[in-house]
PDB file of C-alpha atoms in Angstrom:
ATOM      1  CA  MET Q   1     -12.108 -32.064   0.838  1.00 73.00           C
ATOM      2  CA  PRO Q   2     -13.597 -32.424   4.354  1.00 80.00           C
ATOM      3  CA  LEU Q   3     -15.980 -29.625   5.320  1.00 80.00           C
ATOM      4  CA  PRO Q   4     -16.355 -28.858   9.060  1.00 85.00           C
ATOM      5  CA  PRO Q   5     -19.784 -28.033  10.522  1.00 85.00           C
ATOM      6  CA  ALA Q   6     -21.020 -24.488   9.778  1.00 85.00           C
ATOM      7  CA  ALA Q   7     -18.193 -23.972   7.267  1.00 86.00           C
ATOM      8  CA  THR Q   8     -18.607 -22.399   3.839  1.00 82.00           C
ATOM      9  CA  VAL Q   9     -16.710 -23.153   0.643  1.00 81.00           C
ATOM     10  CA  ILE Q  10     -16.317 -20.448  -2.001  1.00 81.00           C
ATOM     11  CA  ILE Q  11     -15.264 -21.632  -5.464  1.00 81.00           C
ATOM     12  CA  PRO Q  12     -14.363 -18.827  -7.919  1.00 82.00           C
ATOM     13  CA  ILE Q  13     -15.730 -19.542 -11.389  1.00 84.00           C
ATOM     14  CA  ALA Q  14     -15.048 -16.293 -13.256  1.00 84.00           C
ATOM     15  CA  VAL Q  15     -13.794 -12.723 -12.994  1.00 82.00           C
ATOM     16  CA  VAL Q  16     -16.288  -9.988 -13.846  1.00 80.00           C
ATOM     17  CA  PHE Q  17     -15.628  -6.245 -13.956  1.00 77.00           C
ATOM     18  CA  GLY Q  18     -18.520  -4.376 -12.389  1.00 71.00           C
ATOM     19  CA  PRO Q  19     -19.929  -1.019 -13.503  1.00 69.00           C
ATOM     20  CA  ILE Q  20     -18.007   2.164 -12.701  1.00 63.00           C
ATOM     21  CA  GLY Q  21     -19.447   5.587 -13.333  1.00 58.00           C
ATOM     22  CA  GLY Q  22     -22.884   4.389 -14.380  1.00 59.00           C
ATOM     23  CA  GLN Q  23     -26.020   2.993 -12.769  1.00 63.00           C
ATOM     24  CA  LEU Q  24     -25.611   1.678  -9.226  1.00 66.00           C
ATOM     25  CA  TRP Q  25     -26.103  -1.816  -7.889  1.00 74.00           C
ATOM     26  CA  ARG Q  26     -29.195  -2.225  -5.728  1.00 82.00           C
ATOM     27  CA  VAL Q  27     -27.929  -3.278  -2.298  1.00 83.00           C
ATOM     28  CA  TYR Q  28     -30.405  -4.816   0.136  1.00 85.00           C
ATOM     29  CA  ARG Q  29     -28.140  -5.371   3.119  1.00 85.00           C
ATOM     30  CA  THR Q  30     -24.461  -5.040   4.057  1.00 83.00           C
ATOM     31  CA  VAL Q  31     -22.663  -6.578   7.053  1.00 84.00           C
ATOM     32  CA  SER Q  32     -19.081  -5.536   7.909  1.00 78.00           C
ATOM     33  CA  GLN Q  33     -16.597  -7.079  10.319  1.00 78.00           C
ATOM     34  CA  ASP Q  34     -12.861  -6.997  11.081  1.00 73.00           C
ATOM     35  CA  VAL Q  35     -10.791  -9.936   9.816  1.00 73.00           C
ATOM     36  CA  GLN Q  36      -7.487 -11.335  11.075  1.00 72.00           C
ATOM     37  CA  THR Q  37      -5.450  -9.843   8.221  1.00 65.00           C
ATOM     38  CA  GLY Q  38      -6.316  -6.321   9.384  1.00 57.00           C
ATOM     39  CA  GLU Q  39      -8.872  -5.359   6.763  1.00 63.00           C
ATOM     40  CA  VAL Q  40     -12.606  -4.896   7.117  1.00 70.00           C
ATOM     41  CA  GLN Q  41     -14.663  -7.467   5.217  1.00 79.00           C
ATOM     42  CA  SER Q  42     -18.110  -6.502   3.968  1.00 80.00           C
ATOM     43  CA  THR Q  43     -20.682  -9.001   2.745  1.00 85.00           C
ATOM     44  CA  ALA Q  44     -23.606  -7.612   0.777  1.00 86.00           C
ATOM     45  CA  HIS Q  45     -26.822  -8.931  -0.766  1.00 89.00           C
ATOM     46  CA  ALA Q  46     -27.258  -7.105  -4.069  1.00 86.00           C
ATOM     47  CA  ASP Q  47     -29.288  -6.987  -7.269  1.00 89.00           C
ATOM     48  CA  GLY Q  48     -27.426  -6.316 -10.504  1.00 84.00           C
ATOM     49  CA  VAL Q  49     -29.916  -7.620 -13.056  1.00 86.00           C
ATOM     50  CA  ASP Q  50     -30.296  -4.188 -14.683  1.00 84.00           C
ATOM     51  CA  LEU Q  51     -26.520  -3.868 -15.093  1.00 82.00           C
ATOM     52  CA  ILE Q  52     -25.788  -6.981 -17.163  1.00 82.00           C
ATOM     53  CA  ASN Q  53     -24.899  -4.920 -20.228  1.00 82.00           C
ATOM     54  CA  GLN Q  54     -22.326  -2.991 -18.153  1.00 80.00           C
ATOM     55  CA  LEU Q  55     -20.476  -6.086 -16.907  1.00 81.00           C
ATOM     56  CA  ALA Q  56     -17.370  -7.503 -18.586  1.00 82.00           C
ATOM     57  CA  LEU Q  57     -16.214 -11.119 -18.249  1.00 82.00           C
ATOM     58  CA  VAL Q  58     -12.420 -11.311 -18.045  1.00 83.00           C
ATOM     59  CA  GLY Q  59     -10.353 -14.383 -18.880  1.00 81.00           C
ATOM     60  CA  PRO Q  60     -11.485 -18.028 -18.728  1.00 82.00           C
ATOM     61  CA  SER Q  61     -14.615 -19.056 -16.868  1.00 83.00           C
ATOM     62  CA  LEU Q  62     -16.069 -22.236 -15.406  1.00 85.00           C
ATOM     63  CA  TRP Q  63     -19.835 -22.786 -15.241  1.00 85.00           C
ATOM     64  CA  PRO Q  64     -20.444 -25.854 -13.022  1.00 87.00           C
ATOM     65  CA  ILE Q  65     -23.707 -27.762 -13.392  1.00 89.00           C
ATOM     66  CA  SER Q  66     -23.497 -29.893 -10.245  1.00 90.00           C
ATOM     67  CA  PHE Q  67     -21.108 -31.190  -7.605  1.00 87.00           C
ATOM     68  CA  LEU Q  68     -20.844 -34.424  -5.609  1.00 89.00           C
ATOM     69  CA  MET Q  69     -21.081 -34.644  -1.820  1.00 86.00           C
ATOM     70  CA  ASP Q  70     -20.102 -37.555   0.380  1.00 87.00           C
ATOM     71  CA  ARG Q  71     -22.017 -37.502   3.661  1.00 81.00           C
ATOM     72  CA  ALA Q  72     -21.589 -40.383   6.100  1.00 82.00           C
ATOM     73  CA  GLY Q  73     -20.571 -42.675   3.273  1.00 85.00           C
ATOM     74  CA  THR Q  74     -23.500 -41.698   1.059  1.00 90.00           C
ATOM     75  CA  ARG Q  75     -22.704 -39.868  -2.162  1.00 91.00           C
ATOM     76  CA  ARG Q  76     -25.229 -37.524  -3.689  1.00 90.00           C
ATOM     77  CA  ALA Q  77     -25.214 -34.924  -6.445  1.00 91.00           C
ATOM     78  CA  GLN Q  78     -26.242 -31.332  -5.855  1.00 87.00           C
ATOM     79  CA  GLU Q  79     -27.363 -29.314  -8.860  1.00 90.00           C
ATOM     80  CA  ILE Q  80     -26.242 -25.695  -9.206  1.00 87.00           C
ATOM     81  CA  HIS Q  81     -28.714 -23.123 -10.469  1.00 83.00           C
ATOM     82  CA  GLN Q  82     -27.734 -20.688 -13.186  1.00 82.00           C
ATOM     83  CA  LEU Q  83     -26.093 -17.448 -12.153  1.00 80.00           C
ATOM     84  CA  ASP Q  84     -28.834 -15.033 -11.098  1.00 85.00           C
ATOM     85  CA  PHE Q  85     -27.748 -11.387 -11.203  1.00 84.00           C
ATOM     86  CA  SER Q  86     -30.874 -10.367  -9.292  1.00 88.00           C
ATOM     87  CA  ASN Q  87     -29.743 -12.391  -6.264  1.00 86.00           C
ATOM     88  CA  LEU Q  88     -26.038 -11.809  -5.659  1.00 83.00           C
ATOM     89  CA  TYR Q  89     -23.907 -12.080  -2.551  1.00 81.00           C
ATOM     90  CA  THR Q  90     -20.707 -10.042  -2.737  1.00 80.00           C
ATOM     91  CA  ILE Q  91     -17.607 -10.097  -0.545  1.00 79.00           C
ATOM     92  CA  ASP Q  92     -15.306  -7.080  -0.398  1.00 76.00           C
ATOM     93  CA  ARG Q  93     -12.280  -6.273   1.740  1.00 71.00           C
ATOM     94  CA  SER Q  94     -10.871  -2.819   2.345  1.00 65.00           C
ATOM     95  CA  TRP Q  95      -8.487  -1.058   4.695  1.00 57.00           C
ATOM     96  CA  GLU Q  96      -9.964   1.279   7.280  1.00 54.00           C
ATOM     97  CA  ALA Q  97      -8.563   4.437   5.731  1.00 52.00           C
ATOM     98  CA  GLY Q  98     -10.122   7.358   3.935  1.00 54.00           C
ATOM     99  CA  SER Q  99      -9.310   8.658   0.485  1.00 57.00           C
ATOM    100  CA  CYS Q 100      -9.768  12.272  -0.361  1.00 72.00           C
ATOM    101  CA  PRO Q 101     -10.084  14.054  -2.589  1.00 86.00           C
ATOM    102  CA  HIS Q 102     -11.091  12.210  -5.738  1.00 92.00           C
ATOM    103  CA  LEU Q 103      -9.379  13.107  -9.008  1.00 94.00           C
ATOM    104  CA  PHE Q 104     -11.137  13.396 -12.367  1.00 96.00           C
ATOM    105  CA  LEU Q 105      -9.895  14.118 -15.892  1.00 96.00           C
ATOM    106  CA  GLU Q 106     -11.848  16.660 -17.945  1.00 96.00           C
ATOM    107  CA  HIS Q 107     -11.913  15.963 -21.688  1.00 95.00           C
ATOM    108  CA  SER Q 108     -11.305  18.831 -24.095  1.00 92.00           C
ATOM    109  CA  LEU Q 109     -13.852  17.671 -26.690  1.00 91.00           C
ATOM    110  CA  ASP Q 110     -17.042  17.679 -24.618  1.00 91.00           C
ATOM    111  CA  SER Q 111     -15.973  18.523 -21.014  1.00 90.00           C
ATOM    112  CA  SER Q 112     -16.992  15.017 -19.905  1.00 91.00           C
ATOM    113  CA  LEU Q 113     -15.229  13.512 -16.895  1.00 93.00           C
ATOM    114  CA  THR Q 114     -13.222  10.328 -16.483  1.00 93.00           C
ATOM    115  CA  TYR Q 115     -12.530   9.034 -12.989  1.00 91.00           C
ATOM    116  CA  TRP Q 116      -8.763   8.830 -12.411  1.00 91.00           C
ATOM    117  CA  GLY Q 117      -8.935   7.494  -8.863  1.00 87.00           C
ATOM    118  CA  GLU Q 118      -8.393   8.358  -5.225  1.00 86.00           C
ATOM    119  CA  LEU Q 119      -5.766  10.933  -4.347  1.00 89.00           C
ATOM    120  CA  TRP Q 120      -3.737  10.661  -1.131  1.00 86.00           C
ATOM    121  CA  ALA Q 121      -5.309   7.324  -0.241  1.00 75.00           C
ATOM    122  CA  GLY Q 122      -2.929   6.635   2.631  1.00 74.00           C
ATOM    123  CA  ALA Q 123      -3.452   7.345   6.306  1.00 76.00           C
ATOM    124  CA  PRO Q 124      -5.232  10.579   7.293  1.00 82.00           C
ATOM    125  CA  ASP Q 125      -3.395  13.611   8.678  1.00 85.00           C
ATOM    126  CA  GLU Q 126      -0.194  12.679   6.796  1.00 87.00           C
ATOM    127  CA  SER Q 127       1.250  14.694   3.907  1.00 90.00           C
ATOM    128  CA  GLN Q 128       1.198  12.709   0.654  1.00 91.00           C
ATOM    129  CA  VAL Q 129       2.107  13.235  -3.005  1.00 94.00           C
ATOM    130  CA  GLY Q 130       0.340  12.056  -6.152  1.00 93.00           C
ATOM    131  CA  THR Q 131       1.797  12.319  -9.657  1.00 95.00           C
ATOM    132  CA  LEU Q 132       0.499  11.712 -13.162  1.00 95.00           C
ATOM    133  CA  GLN Q 133       1.191  12.522 -16.789  1.00 96.00           C
ATOM    134  CA  VAL Q 134      -1.794  14.078 -18.534  1.00 96.00           C
ATOM    135  CA  PRO Q 135      -3.177  11.791 -21.273  1.00 95.00           C
ATOM    136  CA  GLN Q 136      -4.327  12.886 -24.707  1.00 95.00           C
ATOM    137  CA  ALA Q 137      -7.558  14.872 -25.150  1.00 96.00           C
ATOM    138  CA  VAL Q 138      -7.541  16.112 -21.531  1.00 97.00           C
ATOM    139  CA  ASN Q 139      -7.492  19.839 -20.767  1.00 97.00           C
ATOM    140  CA  ALA Q 140      -8.080  19.964 -17.009  1.00 97.00           C
ATOM    141  CA  LEU Q 141      -7.829  18.047 -13.752  1.00 97.00           C
ATOM    142  CA  LEU Q 142     -10.650  18.278 -11.238  1.00 96.00           C
ATOM    143  CA  LEU Q 143     -10.056  17.558  -7.562  1.00 96.00           C
ATOM    144  CA  ALA Q 144     -13.331  16.938  -5.754  1.00 95.00           C
ATOM    145  CA  GLU Q 145     -13.895  16.486  -2.027  1.00 93.00           C
ATOM    146  CA  LEU Q 146     -16.899  14.175  -1.914  1.00 89.00           C
ATOM    147  CA  GLU Q 147     -16.708  12.738   1.590  1.00 85.00           C
ATOM    148  CA  ASN Q 148     -17.075  13.860   5.189  1.00 83.00           C
ATOM    149  CA  GLU Q 149     -13.506  15.140   5.295  1.00 88.00           C
ATOM    150  CA  VAL Q 150     -11.428  18.252   4.630  1.00 92.00           C
ATOM    151  CA  ALA Q 151      -8.741  18.159   1.927  1.00 93.00           C
ATOM    152  CA  TYR Q 152      -5.697  20.409   2.339  1.00 95.00           C
ATOM    153  CA  VAL Q 153      -4.028  21.010  -1.025  1.00 96.00           C
ATOM    154  CA  VAL Q 154      -0.499  22.059  -0.100  1.00 96.00           C
ATOM    155  CA  GLU Q 155       0.776  22.517  -3.660  1.00 97.00           C
ATOM    156  CA  VAL Q 156      -0.055  21.642  -7.255  1.00 97.00           C
ATOM    157  CA  CYS Q 157       2.849  21.755  -9.723  1.00 98.00           C
ATOM    158  CA  VAL Q 158       2.646  21.402 -13.509  1.00 98.00           C
ATOM    159  CA  ASN Q 159       5.970  20.650 -15.206  1.00 98.00           C
ATOM    160  CA  GLY Q 160       7.793  21.744 -12.055  1.00 96.00           C
ATOM    161  CA  VAL Q 161       6.001  25.088 -11.760  1.00 97.00           C
ATOM    162  CA  ALA Q 162       3.694  25.724  -8.788  1.00 97.00           C
ATOM    163  CA  ILE Q 163       0.190  26.516 -10.061  1.00 96.00           C
ATOM    164  CA  THR Q 164      -1.611  26.827  -6.741  1.00 96.00           C
ATOM    165  CA  ARG Q 165      -0.799  26.479  -3.043  1.00 96.00           C
ATOM    166  CA  ASN Q 166      -2.591  26.222   0.296  1.00 96.00           C
ATOM    167  CA  ARG Q 167      -6.119  25.495  -0.865  1.00 96.00           C
ATOM    168  CA  VAL Q 168      -8.737  23.938   1.407  1.00 96.00           C
ATOM    169  CA  LEU Q 169     -11.595  21.810   0.077  1.00 95.00           C
ATOM    170  CA  HIS Q 170     -14.611  20.993   2.214  1.00 93.00           C
ATOM    171  CA  ARG Q 171     -17.200  18.408   1.266  1.00 90.00           C
ATOM    172  CA  GLY Q 172     -18.832  19.340  -2.036  1.00 90.00           C
ATOM    173  CA  GLN Q 173     -16.033  21.678  -3.144  1.00 94.00           C
ATOM    174  CA  THR Q 174     -13.729  21.233  -6.150  1.00 96.00           C
ATOM    175  CA  LEU Q 175     -10.440  22.557  -7.507  1.00 97.00           C
ATOM    176  CA  ARG Q 176      -9.932  22.751 -11.285  1.00 97.00           C
ATOM    177  CA  VAL Q 177      -6.412  22.824 -12.741  1.00 97.00           C
ATOM    178  CA  SER Q 178      -5.912  23.605 -16.442  1.00 97.00           C
ATOM    179  CA  VAL Q 179      -3.411  21.281 -18.145  1.00 97.00           C
ATOM    180  CA  ARG Q 180      -2.289  20.083 -21.576  1.00 97.00           C
ATOM    181  CA  PRO Q 181      -1.629  16.550 -22.845  1.00 96.00           C
ATOM    182  CA  GLY Q 182       1.828  15.389 -21.796  1.00 96.00           C
ATOM    183  CA  ASP Q 183       2.072  17.703 -18.777  1.00 97.00           C
ATOM    184  CA  ARG Q 184       3.569  16.165 -15.643  1.00 97.00           C
ATOM    185  CA  VAL Q 185       1.525  17.038 -12.583  1.00 98.00           C
ATOM    186  CA  ARG Q 186       2.515  16.746  -8.937  1.00 97.00           C
ATOM    187  CA  LEU Q 187      -0.177  17.120  -6.259  1.00 97.00           C
ATOM    188  CA  ALA Q 188       0.866  17.392  -2.609  1.00 96.00           C
ATOM    189  CA  GLY Q 189      -1.515  17.506   0.332  1.00 95.00           C
ATOM    190  CA  TYR Q 190      -3.395  15.578   2.983  1.00 93.00           C
ATOM    191  CA  TYR Q 191      -6.887  15.038   4.324  1.00 91.00           C
ATOM    192  CA  VAL Q 192      -8.482  15.206   7.767  1.00 90.00           C
ATOM    193  CA  PRO Q 193     -11.675  13.207   8.370  1.00 85.00           C
ATOM    194  CA  HIS Q 194     -14.395  14.662  10.555  1.00 76.00           C
ATOM    195  CA  GLY Q 195     -14.891  12.926  13.884  1.00 65.00           C
ATOM    196  CA  SER Q 196     -17.867  10.853  12.747  1.00 51.00           C
ATOM    197  CA  ALA Q 197     -16.047   9.715   9.594  1.00 52.00           C
ATOM    198  CA  ARG Q 198     -13.073   8.388  11.560  1.00 53.00           C
ATOM    199  CA  ASN Q 199     -15.252   5.826  13.309  1.00 53.00           C
ATOM    200  CA  ARG Q 200     -17.490   4.944  10.354  1.00 55.00           C
ATOM    201  CA  GLU Q 201     -17.446   1.364   9.155  1.00 54.00           C
ATOM    202  CA  PRO Q 202     -16.130   1.234   5.578  1.00 53.00           C
ATOM    203  CA  ASP Q 203     -18.819   0.651   2.973  1.00 57.00           C
ATOM    204  CA  PRO Q 204     -17.485  -0.935  -0.249  1.00 54.00           C
ATOM    205  CA  TRP Q 205     -20.352   0.616  -2.216  1.00 63.00           C
ATOM    206  CA  TRP Q 206     -19.928   4.112  -0.811  1.00 67.00           C
ATOM    207  CA  LYS Q 207     -17.096   5.241  -3.073  1.00 74.00           C
ATOM    208  CA  ASN Q 208     -18.883   4.049  -6.207  1.00 75.00           C
ATOM    209  CA  GLU Q 209     -22.062   5.815  -5.122  1.00 76.00           C
ATOM    210  CA  VAL Q 210     -20.473   9.204  -4.430  1.00 81.00           C
ATOM    211  CA  VAL Q 211     -18.271   9.102  -7.542  1.00 84.00           C
ATOM    212  CA  THR Q 212     -21.180   8.093  -9.772  1.00 83.00           C
ATOM    213  CA  ALA Q 213     -23.455  10.767  -8.303  1.00 83.00           C
ATOM    214  CA  PHE Q 214     -20.788  13.440  -8.843  1.00 88.00           C
ATOM    215  CA  MET Q 215     -20.152  12.436 -12.460  1.00 87.00           C
ATOM    216  CA  GLN Q 216     -23.870  12.372 -13.213  1.00 82.00           C
ATOM    217  CA  SER Q 217     -24.362  15.823 -11.696  1.00 84.00           C
ATOM    218  CA  ALA Q 218     -21.424  17.207 -13.681  1.00 78.00           C
ATOM    219  CA  THR Q 219     -22.874  16.198 -17.069  1.00 67.00           C
TER     220      THR Q 219
END
């Protein structure tokens, strides 16, 4: 495969699930830029050596030892060093849209939290609806506004019955909804970013940081 000057080749060798809800990666530097497909691409230099026990290898993997290069008719072998989790370069792409609030599941046994995901993750200022069926061993849903935005909870329905309406969550505020396993929940609302948040470059590590910090403070 010919390689033009100043070009870079990325060869995937494995799929690894990173840590969620635990210790954070140590990020030295992040650079973000717009790409032709419309997303924002962020490249980061990170250290994950302390998180090896929290990583999960998924599916087959390929661990190359060396590769051959042909330069001006001369072939040479280039060795590849072992994967070093203390010296990682990560590439992440995301759409330039907010996501508030965040939704957590509260467990009935010990009140611990599980992160369900982002609620109303579409465009800001537009009414959206999220639905879910409550899993086993969960007795409450917790909506948390963790970012520089305001969440407008228009209505929360459990099994078709409105539980609460017209609630406003500012950064740092939460809304707890009592539920039972098997309940069907419908959450309608929207979010409005503050002026500074609308123009902020997306940070792929930001969501993990705020979610992790919230879960640690709640335990």
